[in-house]
CSV table of C-alpha atoms and ligand atoms in Angstrom, one decimal:
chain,number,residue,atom,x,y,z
Z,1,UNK,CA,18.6,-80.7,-37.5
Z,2,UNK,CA,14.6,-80.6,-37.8
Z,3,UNK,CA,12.1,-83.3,-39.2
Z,4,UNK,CA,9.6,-82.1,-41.2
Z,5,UNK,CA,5.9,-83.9,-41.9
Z,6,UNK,CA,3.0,-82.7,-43.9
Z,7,UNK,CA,0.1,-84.8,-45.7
Z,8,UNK,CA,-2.0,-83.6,-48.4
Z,9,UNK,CA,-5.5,-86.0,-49.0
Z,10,UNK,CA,-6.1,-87.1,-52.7
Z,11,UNK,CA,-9.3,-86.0,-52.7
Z,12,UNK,CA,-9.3,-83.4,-55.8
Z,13,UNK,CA,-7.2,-81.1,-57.6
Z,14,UNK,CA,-4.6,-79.1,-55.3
Z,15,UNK,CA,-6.5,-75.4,-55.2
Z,16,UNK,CA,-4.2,-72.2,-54.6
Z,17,UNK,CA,-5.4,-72.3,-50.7
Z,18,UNK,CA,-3.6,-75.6,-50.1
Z,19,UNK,CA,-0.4,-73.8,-52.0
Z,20,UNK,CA,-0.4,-70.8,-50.6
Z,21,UNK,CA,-1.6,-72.1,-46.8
Z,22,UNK,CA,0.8,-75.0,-46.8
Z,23,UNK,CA,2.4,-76.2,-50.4
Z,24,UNK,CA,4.3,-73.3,-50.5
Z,25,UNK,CA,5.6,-73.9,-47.1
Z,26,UNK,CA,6.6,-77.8,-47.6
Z,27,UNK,CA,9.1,-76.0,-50.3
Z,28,UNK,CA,10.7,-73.6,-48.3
Z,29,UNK,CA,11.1,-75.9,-45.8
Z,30,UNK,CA,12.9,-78.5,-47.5
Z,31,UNK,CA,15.2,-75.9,-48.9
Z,32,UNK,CA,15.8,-74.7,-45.8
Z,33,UNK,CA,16.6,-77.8,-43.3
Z,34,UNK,CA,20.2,-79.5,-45.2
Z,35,UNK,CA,20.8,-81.8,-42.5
Z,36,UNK,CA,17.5,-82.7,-41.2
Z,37,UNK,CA,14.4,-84.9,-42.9
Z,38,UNK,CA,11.6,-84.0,-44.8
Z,39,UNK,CA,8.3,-85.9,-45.1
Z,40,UNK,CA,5.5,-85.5,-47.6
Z,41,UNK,CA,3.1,-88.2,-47.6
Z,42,UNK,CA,0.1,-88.5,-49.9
Z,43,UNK,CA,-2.6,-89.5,-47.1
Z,44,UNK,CA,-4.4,-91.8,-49.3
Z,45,UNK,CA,-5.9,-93.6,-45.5
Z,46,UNK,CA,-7.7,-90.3,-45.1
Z,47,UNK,CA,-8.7,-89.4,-48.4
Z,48,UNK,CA,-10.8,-93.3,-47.7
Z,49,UNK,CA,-13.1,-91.4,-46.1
Z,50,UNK,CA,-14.7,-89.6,-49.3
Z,51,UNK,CA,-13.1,-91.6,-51.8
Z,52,UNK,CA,-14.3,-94.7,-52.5
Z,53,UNK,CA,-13.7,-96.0,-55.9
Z,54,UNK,CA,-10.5,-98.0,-56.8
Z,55,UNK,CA,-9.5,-96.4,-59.9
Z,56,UNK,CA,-10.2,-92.7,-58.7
Z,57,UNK,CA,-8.2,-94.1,-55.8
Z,58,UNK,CA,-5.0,-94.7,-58.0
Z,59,UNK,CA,-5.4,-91.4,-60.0
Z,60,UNK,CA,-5.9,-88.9,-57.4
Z,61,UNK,CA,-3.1,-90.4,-55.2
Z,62,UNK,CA,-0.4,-90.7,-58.3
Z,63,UNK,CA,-1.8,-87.1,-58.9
Z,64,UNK,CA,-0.7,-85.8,-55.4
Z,65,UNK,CA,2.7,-87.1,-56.2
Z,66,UNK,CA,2.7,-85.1,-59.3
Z,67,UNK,CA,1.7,-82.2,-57.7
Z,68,UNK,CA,4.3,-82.8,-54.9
Z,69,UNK,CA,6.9,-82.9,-57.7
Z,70,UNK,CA,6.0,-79.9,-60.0
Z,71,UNK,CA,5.7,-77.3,-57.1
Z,72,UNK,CA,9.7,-78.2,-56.7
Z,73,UNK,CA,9.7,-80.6,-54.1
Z,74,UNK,CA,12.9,-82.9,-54.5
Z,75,UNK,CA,13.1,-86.5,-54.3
Z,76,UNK,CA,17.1,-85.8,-53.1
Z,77,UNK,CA,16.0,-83.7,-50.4
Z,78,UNK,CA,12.6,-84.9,-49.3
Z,79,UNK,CA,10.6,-88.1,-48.6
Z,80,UNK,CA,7.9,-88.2,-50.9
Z,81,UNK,CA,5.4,-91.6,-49.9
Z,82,UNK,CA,1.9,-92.8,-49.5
Z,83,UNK,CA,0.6,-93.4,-46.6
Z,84,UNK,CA,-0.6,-97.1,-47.1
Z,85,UNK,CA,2.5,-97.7,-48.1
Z,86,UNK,CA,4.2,-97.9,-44.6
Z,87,UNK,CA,1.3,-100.1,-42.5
Z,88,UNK,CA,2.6,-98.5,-38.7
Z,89,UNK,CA,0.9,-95.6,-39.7
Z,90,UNK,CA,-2.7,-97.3,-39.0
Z,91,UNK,CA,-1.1,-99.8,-36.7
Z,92,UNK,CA,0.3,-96.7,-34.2
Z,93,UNK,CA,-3.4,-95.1,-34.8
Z,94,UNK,CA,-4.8,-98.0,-33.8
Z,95,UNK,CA,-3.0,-97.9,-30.5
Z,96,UNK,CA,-3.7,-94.1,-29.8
Z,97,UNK,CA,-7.8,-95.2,-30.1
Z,98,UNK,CA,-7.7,-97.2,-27.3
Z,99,UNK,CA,-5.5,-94.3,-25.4
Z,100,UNK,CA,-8.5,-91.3,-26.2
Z,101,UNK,CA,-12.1,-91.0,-25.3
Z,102,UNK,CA,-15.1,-90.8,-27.5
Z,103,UNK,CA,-15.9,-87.1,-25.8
Z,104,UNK,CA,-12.2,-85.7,-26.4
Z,105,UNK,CA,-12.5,-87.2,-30.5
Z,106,UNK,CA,-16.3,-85.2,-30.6
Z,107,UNK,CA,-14.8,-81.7,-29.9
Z,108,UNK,CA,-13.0,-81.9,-33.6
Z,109,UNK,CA,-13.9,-79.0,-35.8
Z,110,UNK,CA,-13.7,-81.6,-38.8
Z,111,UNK,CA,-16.2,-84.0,-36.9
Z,112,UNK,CA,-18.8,-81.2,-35.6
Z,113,UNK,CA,-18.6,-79.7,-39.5
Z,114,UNK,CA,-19.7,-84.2,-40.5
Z,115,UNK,CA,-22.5,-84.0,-38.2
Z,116,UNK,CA,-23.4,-80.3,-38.8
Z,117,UNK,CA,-23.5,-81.2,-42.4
Z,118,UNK,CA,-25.6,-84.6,-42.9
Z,119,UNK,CA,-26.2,-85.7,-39.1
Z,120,UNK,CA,-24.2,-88.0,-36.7
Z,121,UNK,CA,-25.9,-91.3,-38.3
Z,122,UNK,CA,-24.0,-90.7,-41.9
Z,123,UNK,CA,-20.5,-89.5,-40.3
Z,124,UNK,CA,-18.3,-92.9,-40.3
Z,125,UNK,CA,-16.0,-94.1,-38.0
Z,126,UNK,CA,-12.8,-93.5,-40.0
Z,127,UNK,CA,-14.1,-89.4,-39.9
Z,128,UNK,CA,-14.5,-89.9,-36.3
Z,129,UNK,CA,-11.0,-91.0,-35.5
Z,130,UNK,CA,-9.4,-88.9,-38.2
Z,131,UNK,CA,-7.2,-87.4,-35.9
Z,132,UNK,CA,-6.0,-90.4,-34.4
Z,133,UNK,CA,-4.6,-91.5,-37.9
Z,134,UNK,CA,-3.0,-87.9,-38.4
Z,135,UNK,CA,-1.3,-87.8,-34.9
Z,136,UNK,CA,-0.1,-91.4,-35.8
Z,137,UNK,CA,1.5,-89.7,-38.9
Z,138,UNK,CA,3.1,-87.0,-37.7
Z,139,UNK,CA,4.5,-88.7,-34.4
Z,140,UNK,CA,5.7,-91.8,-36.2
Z,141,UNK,CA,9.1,-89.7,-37.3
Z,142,UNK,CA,9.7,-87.8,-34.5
Z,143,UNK,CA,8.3,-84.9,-36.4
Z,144,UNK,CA,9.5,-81.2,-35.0
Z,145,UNK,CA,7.3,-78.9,-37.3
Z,146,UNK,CA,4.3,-79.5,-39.4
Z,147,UNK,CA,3.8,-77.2,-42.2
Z,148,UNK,CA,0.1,-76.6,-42.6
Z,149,UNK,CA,-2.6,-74.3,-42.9
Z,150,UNK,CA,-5.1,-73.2,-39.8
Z,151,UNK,CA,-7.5,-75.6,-40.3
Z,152,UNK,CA,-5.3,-78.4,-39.4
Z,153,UNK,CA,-4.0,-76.7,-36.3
Z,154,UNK,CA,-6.4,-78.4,-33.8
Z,155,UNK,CA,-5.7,-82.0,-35.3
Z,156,UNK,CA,-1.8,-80.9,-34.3
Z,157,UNK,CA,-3.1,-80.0,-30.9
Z,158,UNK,CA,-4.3,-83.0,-30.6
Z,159,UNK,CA,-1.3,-85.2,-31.6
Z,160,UNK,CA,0.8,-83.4,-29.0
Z,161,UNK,CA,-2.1,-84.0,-26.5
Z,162,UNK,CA,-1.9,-87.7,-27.7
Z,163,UNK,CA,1.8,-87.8,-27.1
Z,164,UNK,CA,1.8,-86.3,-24.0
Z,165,UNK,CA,-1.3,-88.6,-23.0
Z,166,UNK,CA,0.7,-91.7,-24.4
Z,167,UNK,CA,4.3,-90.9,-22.9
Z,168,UNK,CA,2.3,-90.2,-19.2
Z,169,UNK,CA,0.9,-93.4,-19.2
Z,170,UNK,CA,3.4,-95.6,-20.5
Z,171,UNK,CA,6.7,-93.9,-20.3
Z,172,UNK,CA,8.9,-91.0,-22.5
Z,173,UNK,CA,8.3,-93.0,-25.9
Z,174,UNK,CA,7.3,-89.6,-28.3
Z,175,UNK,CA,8.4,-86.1,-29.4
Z,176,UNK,CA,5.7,-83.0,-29.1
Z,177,UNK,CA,5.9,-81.0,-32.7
Z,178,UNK,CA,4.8,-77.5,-33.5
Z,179,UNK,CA,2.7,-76.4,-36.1
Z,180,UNK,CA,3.8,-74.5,-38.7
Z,181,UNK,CA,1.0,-71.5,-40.3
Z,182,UNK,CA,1.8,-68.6,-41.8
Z,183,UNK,CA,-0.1,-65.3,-40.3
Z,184,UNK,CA,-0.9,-64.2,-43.5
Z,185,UNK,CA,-1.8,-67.2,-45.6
Z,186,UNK,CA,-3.5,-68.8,-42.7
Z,187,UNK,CA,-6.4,-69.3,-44.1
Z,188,UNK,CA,-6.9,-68.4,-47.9
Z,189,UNK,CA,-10.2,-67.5,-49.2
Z,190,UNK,CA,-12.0,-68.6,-51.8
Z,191,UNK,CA,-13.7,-66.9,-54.8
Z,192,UNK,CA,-16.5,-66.3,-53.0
Z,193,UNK,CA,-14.7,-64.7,-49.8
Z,194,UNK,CA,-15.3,-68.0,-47.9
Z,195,UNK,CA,-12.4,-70.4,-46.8
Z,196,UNK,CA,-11.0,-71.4,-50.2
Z,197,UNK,CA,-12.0,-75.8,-49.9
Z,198,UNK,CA,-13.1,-78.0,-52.7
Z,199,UNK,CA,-16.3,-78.6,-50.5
Z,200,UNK,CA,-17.5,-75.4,-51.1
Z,201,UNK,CA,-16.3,-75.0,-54.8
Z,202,UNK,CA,-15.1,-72.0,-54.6
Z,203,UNK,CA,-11.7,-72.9,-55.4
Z,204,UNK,CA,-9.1,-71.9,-58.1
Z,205,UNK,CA,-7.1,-74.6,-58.7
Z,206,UNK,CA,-3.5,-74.6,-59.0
Z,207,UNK,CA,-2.5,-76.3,-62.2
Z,208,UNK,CA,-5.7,-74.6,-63.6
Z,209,UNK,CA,-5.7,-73.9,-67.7
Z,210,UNK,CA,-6.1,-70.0,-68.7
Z,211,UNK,CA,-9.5,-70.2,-69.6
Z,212,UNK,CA,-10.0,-71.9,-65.8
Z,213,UNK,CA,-8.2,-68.9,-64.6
Z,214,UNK,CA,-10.5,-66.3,-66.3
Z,215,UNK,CA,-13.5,-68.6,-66.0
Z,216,UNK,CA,-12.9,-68.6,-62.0
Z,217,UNK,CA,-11.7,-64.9,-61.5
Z,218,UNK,CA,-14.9,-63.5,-63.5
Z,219,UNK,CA,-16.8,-65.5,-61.0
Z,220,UNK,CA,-15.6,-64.0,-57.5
Z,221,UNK,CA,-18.2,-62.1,-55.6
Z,222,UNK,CA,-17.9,-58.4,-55.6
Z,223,UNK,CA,-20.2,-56.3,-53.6
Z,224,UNK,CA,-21.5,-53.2,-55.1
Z,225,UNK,CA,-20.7,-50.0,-52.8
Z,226,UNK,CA,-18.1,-49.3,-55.4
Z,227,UNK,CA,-15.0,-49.3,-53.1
Z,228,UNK,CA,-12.2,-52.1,-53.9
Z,229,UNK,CA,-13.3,-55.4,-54.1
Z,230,UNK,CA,-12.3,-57.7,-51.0
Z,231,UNK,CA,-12.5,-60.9,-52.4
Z,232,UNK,CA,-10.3,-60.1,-55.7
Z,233,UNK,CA,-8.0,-58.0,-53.3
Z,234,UNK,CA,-7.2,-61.1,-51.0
Z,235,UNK,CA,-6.6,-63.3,-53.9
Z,236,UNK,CA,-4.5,-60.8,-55.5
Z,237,UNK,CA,-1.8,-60.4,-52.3
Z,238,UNK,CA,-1.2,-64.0,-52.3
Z,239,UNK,CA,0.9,-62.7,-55.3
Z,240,UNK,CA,1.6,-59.2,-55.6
Z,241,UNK,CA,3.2,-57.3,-52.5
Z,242,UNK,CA,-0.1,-55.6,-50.9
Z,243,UNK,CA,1.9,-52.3,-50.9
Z,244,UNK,CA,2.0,-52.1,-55.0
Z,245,UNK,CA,-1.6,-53.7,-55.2
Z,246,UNK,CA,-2.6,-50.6,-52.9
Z,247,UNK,CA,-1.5,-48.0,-55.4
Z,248,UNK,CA,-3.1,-50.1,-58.5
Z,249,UNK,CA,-6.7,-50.4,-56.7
Z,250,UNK,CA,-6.9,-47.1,-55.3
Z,251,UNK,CA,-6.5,-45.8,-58.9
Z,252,UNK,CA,-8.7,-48.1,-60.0
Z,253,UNK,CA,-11.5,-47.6,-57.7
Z,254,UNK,CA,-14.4,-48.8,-58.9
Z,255,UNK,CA,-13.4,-50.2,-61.8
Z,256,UNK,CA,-14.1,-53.8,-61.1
Z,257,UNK,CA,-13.5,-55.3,-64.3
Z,258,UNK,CA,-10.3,-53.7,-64.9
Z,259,UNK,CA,-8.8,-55.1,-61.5
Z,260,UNK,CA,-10.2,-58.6,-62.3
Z,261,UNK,CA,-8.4,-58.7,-65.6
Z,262,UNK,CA,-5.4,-57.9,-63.8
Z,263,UNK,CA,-5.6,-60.5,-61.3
Z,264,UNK,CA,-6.4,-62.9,-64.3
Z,265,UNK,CA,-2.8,-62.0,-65.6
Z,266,UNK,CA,-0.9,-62.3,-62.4
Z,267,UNK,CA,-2.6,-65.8,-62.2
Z,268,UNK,CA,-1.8,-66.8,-65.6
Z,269,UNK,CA,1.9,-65.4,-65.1
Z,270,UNK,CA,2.3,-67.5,-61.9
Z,271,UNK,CA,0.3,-70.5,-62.5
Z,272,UNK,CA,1.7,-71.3,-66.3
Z,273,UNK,CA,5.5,-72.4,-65.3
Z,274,UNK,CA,4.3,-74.5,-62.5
Z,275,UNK,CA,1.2,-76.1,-64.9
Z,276,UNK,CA,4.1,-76.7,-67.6
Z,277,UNK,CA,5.9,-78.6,-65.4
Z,278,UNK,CA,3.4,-80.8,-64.2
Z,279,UNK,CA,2.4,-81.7,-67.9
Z,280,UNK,CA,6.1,-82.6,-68.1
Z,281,UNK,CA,6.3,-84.4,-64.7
Z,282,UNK,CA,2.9,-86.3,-65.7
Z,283,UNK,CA,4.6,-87.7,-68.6
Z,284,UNK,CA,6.8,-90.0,-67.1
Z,285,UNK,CA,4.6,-91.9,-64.3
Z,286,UNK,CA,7.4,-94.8,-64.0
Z,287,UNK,CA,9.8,-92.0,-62.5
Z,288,UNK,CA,7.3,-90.9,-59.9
Z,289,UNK,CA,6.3,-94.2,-59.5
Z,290,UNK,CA,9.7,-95.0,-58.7
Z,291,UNK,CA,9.7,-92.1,-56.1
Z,292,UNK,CA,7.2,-93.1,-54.1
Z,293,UNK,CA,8.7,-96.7,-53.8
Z,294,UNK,CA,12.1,-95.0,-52.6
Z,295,UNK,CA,10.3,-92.9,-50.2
Z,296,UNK,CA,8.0,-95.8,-48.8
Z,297,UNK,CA,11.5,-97.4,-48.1
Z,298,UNK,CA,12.9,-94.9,-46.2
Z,299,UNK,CA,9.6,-94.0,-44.7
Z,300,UNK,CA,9.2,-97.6,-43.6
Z,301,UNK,CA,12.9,-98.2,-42.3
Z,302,UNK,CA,12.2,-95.1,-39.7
Z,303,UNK,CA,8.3,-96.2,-39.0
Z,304,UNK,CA,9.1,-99.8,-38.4
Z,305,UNK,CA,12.2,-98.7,-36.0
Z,306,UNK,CA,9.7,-96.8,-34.0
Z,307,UNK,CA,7.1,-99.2,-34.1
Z,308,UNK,CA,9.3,-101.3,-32.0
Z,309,UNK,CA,10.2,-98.6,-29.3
Z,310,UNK,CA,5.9,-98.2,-29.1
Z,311,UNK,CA,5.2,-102.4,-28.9
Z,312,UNK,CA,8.3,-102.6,-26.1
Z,313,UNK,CA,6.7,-99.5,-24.2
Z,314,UNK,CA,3.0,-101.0,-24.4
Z,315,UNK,CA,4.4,-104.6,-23.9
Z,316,UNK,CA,2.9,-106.7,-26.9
Z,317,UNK,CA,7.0,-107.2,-27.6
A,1,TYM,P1,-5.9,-81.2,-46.9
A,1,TYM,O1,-5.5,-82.3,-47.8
A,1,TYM,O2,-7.3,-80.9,-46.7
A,1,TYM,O3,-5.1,-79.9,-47.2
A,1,TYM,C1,-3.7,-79.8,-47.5
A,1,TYM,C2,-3.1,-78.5,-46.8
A,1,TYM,O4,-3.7,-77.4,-47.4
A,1,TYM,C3,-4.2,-76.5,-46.3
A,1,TYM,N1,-5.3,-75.7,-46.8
A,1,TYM,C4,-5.4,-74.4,-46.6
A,1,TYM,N2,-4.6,-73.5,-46.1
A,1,TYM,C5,-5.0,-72.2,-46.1
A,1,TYM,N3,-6.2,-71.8,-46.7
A,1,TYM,C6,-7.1,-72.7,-47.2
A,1,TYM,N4,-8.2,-72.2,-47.8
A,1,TYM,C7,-6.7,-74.1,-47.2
A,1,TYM,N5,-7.3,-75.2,-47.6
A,1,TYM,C8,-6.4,-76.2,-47.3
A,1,TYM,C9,-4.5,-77.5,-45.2
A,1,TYM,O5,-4.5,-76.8,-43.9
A,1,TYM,C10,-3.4,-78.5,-45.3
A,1,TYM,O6,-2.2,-78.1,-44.6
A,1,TYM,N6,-5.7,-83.5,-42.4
A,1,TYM,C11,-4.9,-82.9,-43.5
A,1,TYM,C12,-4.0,-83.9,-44.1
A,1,TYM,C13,-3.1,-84.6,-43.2
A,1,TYM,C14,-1.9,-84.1,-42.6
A,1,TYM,C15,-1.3,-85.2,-41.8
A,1,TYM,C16,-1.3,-82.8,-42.5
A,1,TYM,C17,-3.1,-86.0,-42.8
A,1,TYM,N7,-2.1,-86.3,-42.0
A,1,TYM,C18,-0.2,-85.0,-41.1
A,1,TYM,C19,-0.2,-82.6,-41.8
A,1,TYM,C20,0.4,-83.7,-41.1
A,1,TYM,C21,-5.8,-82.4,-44.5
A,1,TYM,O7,-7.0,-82.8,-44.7
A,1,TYM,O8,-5.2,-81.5,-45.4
């Protein structure tokens, strides 16, 4: 019996690097662990950090739910929620700021990429103690494994460094989890052989329309020494076993355009079911409205249990 917990931030439409790195992962997952728990929780807390506009807010949050829904994940099988919803999740992160030092929270890849980017003076707090809210989330449920790709896998180092730090100094209170990255999906690239990230727009997104598709695929950088092309190769084995794609681009060596248009079709092949389905999902927001209220229930009745086990161990209760 395992507990499960991955977050995805509402800052953009889901791009094929988020399916294929983690989405993908949540799925098999669920359908895997019967008699254990599964979280999915729409980090809206996070997402603050970049989004700061009420109504985008509510779209981009209702449309991680959606997303959550149409790749197959199952309200029966899963605990779909948002993370404002259940309050101990900045009350526990709260509690792990006052537990880690400023030095330890400045060796983050996510905070040395703020400062790197626009200097220290524009990086805010809520960036700088981003992985004190993400270790709240994950050990809040006891979590054993969290599905995710490799960027995340120092912010789950350090929520089992927190936990460890946390049960040294006041007593056996949390469980360490494990990430959970594929070797080979790690870390998806993007159209322009960089990590695939909606910061660098080099994403293909994965409810995109067929004209998005060809638009996106037409645009990936090719170099021009005439052997295969990388960047269309690496998209094109997140689909096709690399085995049969071997055979098709070695006969096709050269021919650039020809191997794009393939990968355009594979795309649209994969990408149309999964698009429908959202449309249809999307069309009845009271039902996934009505999900997230179940799973902030459920969410909450575990959260607020283990909220009490934290205020007894620090002695506020
Ligand atoms: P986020 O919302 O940026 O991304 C969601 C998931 O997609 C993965 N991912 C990728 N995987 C492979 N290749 C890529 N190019 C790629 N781009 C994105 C991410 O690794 C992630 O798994 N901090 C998290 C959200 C979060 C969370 C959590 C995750 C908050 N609390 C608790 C797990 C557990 C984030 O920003 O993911």
């Amino acid at each position: 019996m395992k507990t499960i917990f991955s977050g995805v931030k509402p800052t953009g439409r889901p791009h094929i690097g988020n399916y294929f790195g983690a989405m993908r992962q949540f799925l098999k997952l669920q359908n895997e662990n019967d008699s254990g728990v599964n979280y999915f929780c729409v980090v809206d807390y996070h997402a603050l950090n970049l989004v700061q506009n009420a109504e985008e807010m509510r779209r981009l949050s209702l449309d991680v739910a959606i997303d959550f829904l149409a790749i197959g994940l199952d309200p029966k099988k899963s605990v779909i929620f948002k993370q404002s919803d259940v309050s101990e999740h900045t009350e526990l992160a709260w509690i792990f700021d006052t537990i880690t030092t400023v030095p330890y929270l400045k060796r983050a890849h996510a905070y040395k990429d703020a400062v790197a980017k626009g200097g220290e003076e524009d990086v805010s707090a809520g960036t700088f103690t981003y992985p004190m809210l993400m270790a709240a989330d994950i050990l809040l449920y006891d979590t054993d494994i969290v599905p995710v790709g490799l960027d995340q896998k120092q912010h789950i180092e350090f929520a089992r460094d927190t936990a460890l730090k946390f049960n040294r100094i006041f007593g056996e209170t949390f469980k360490l989890p494990e990430a959970y990255i594929l070797e080979n999906v790690q870390t998806v690239p993007g159209i322009d052989g960089q990590k695939m990230s909606k910061s660098y727009n080099n994403t293909i997104s994965l409810f995109a329309s067929d004209e998005e598709i060809e638009k996106a695929v037409m645009a990936i950088v090719t170099d021009s020494s005439g052997e295969r092309p990388e960047n269309v190769f690496a998209i094109h084995k997140l689909i096709r076993s690399e085995s049969e794609l071997e055979k098709i681009y070695e006969e096709n060596k050269g021919k650039y355009k020809i191997l794009k248009e393939l990968l355009i079709e594979d795309l649209k092949t994969f990408i149309r079911p999964m698009r429908e389905r959202r449309g249809e999902i999307a069309k009845d927001l009271n039902f996934v409205k009505k999900v997230l209220d179940d799973g902030k229930e459920k969410a909450s009745g575990v959260a607020n249990k283990k909220m009490q086990q934290v205020k007894k161990s620090i002695g506020v209760i």
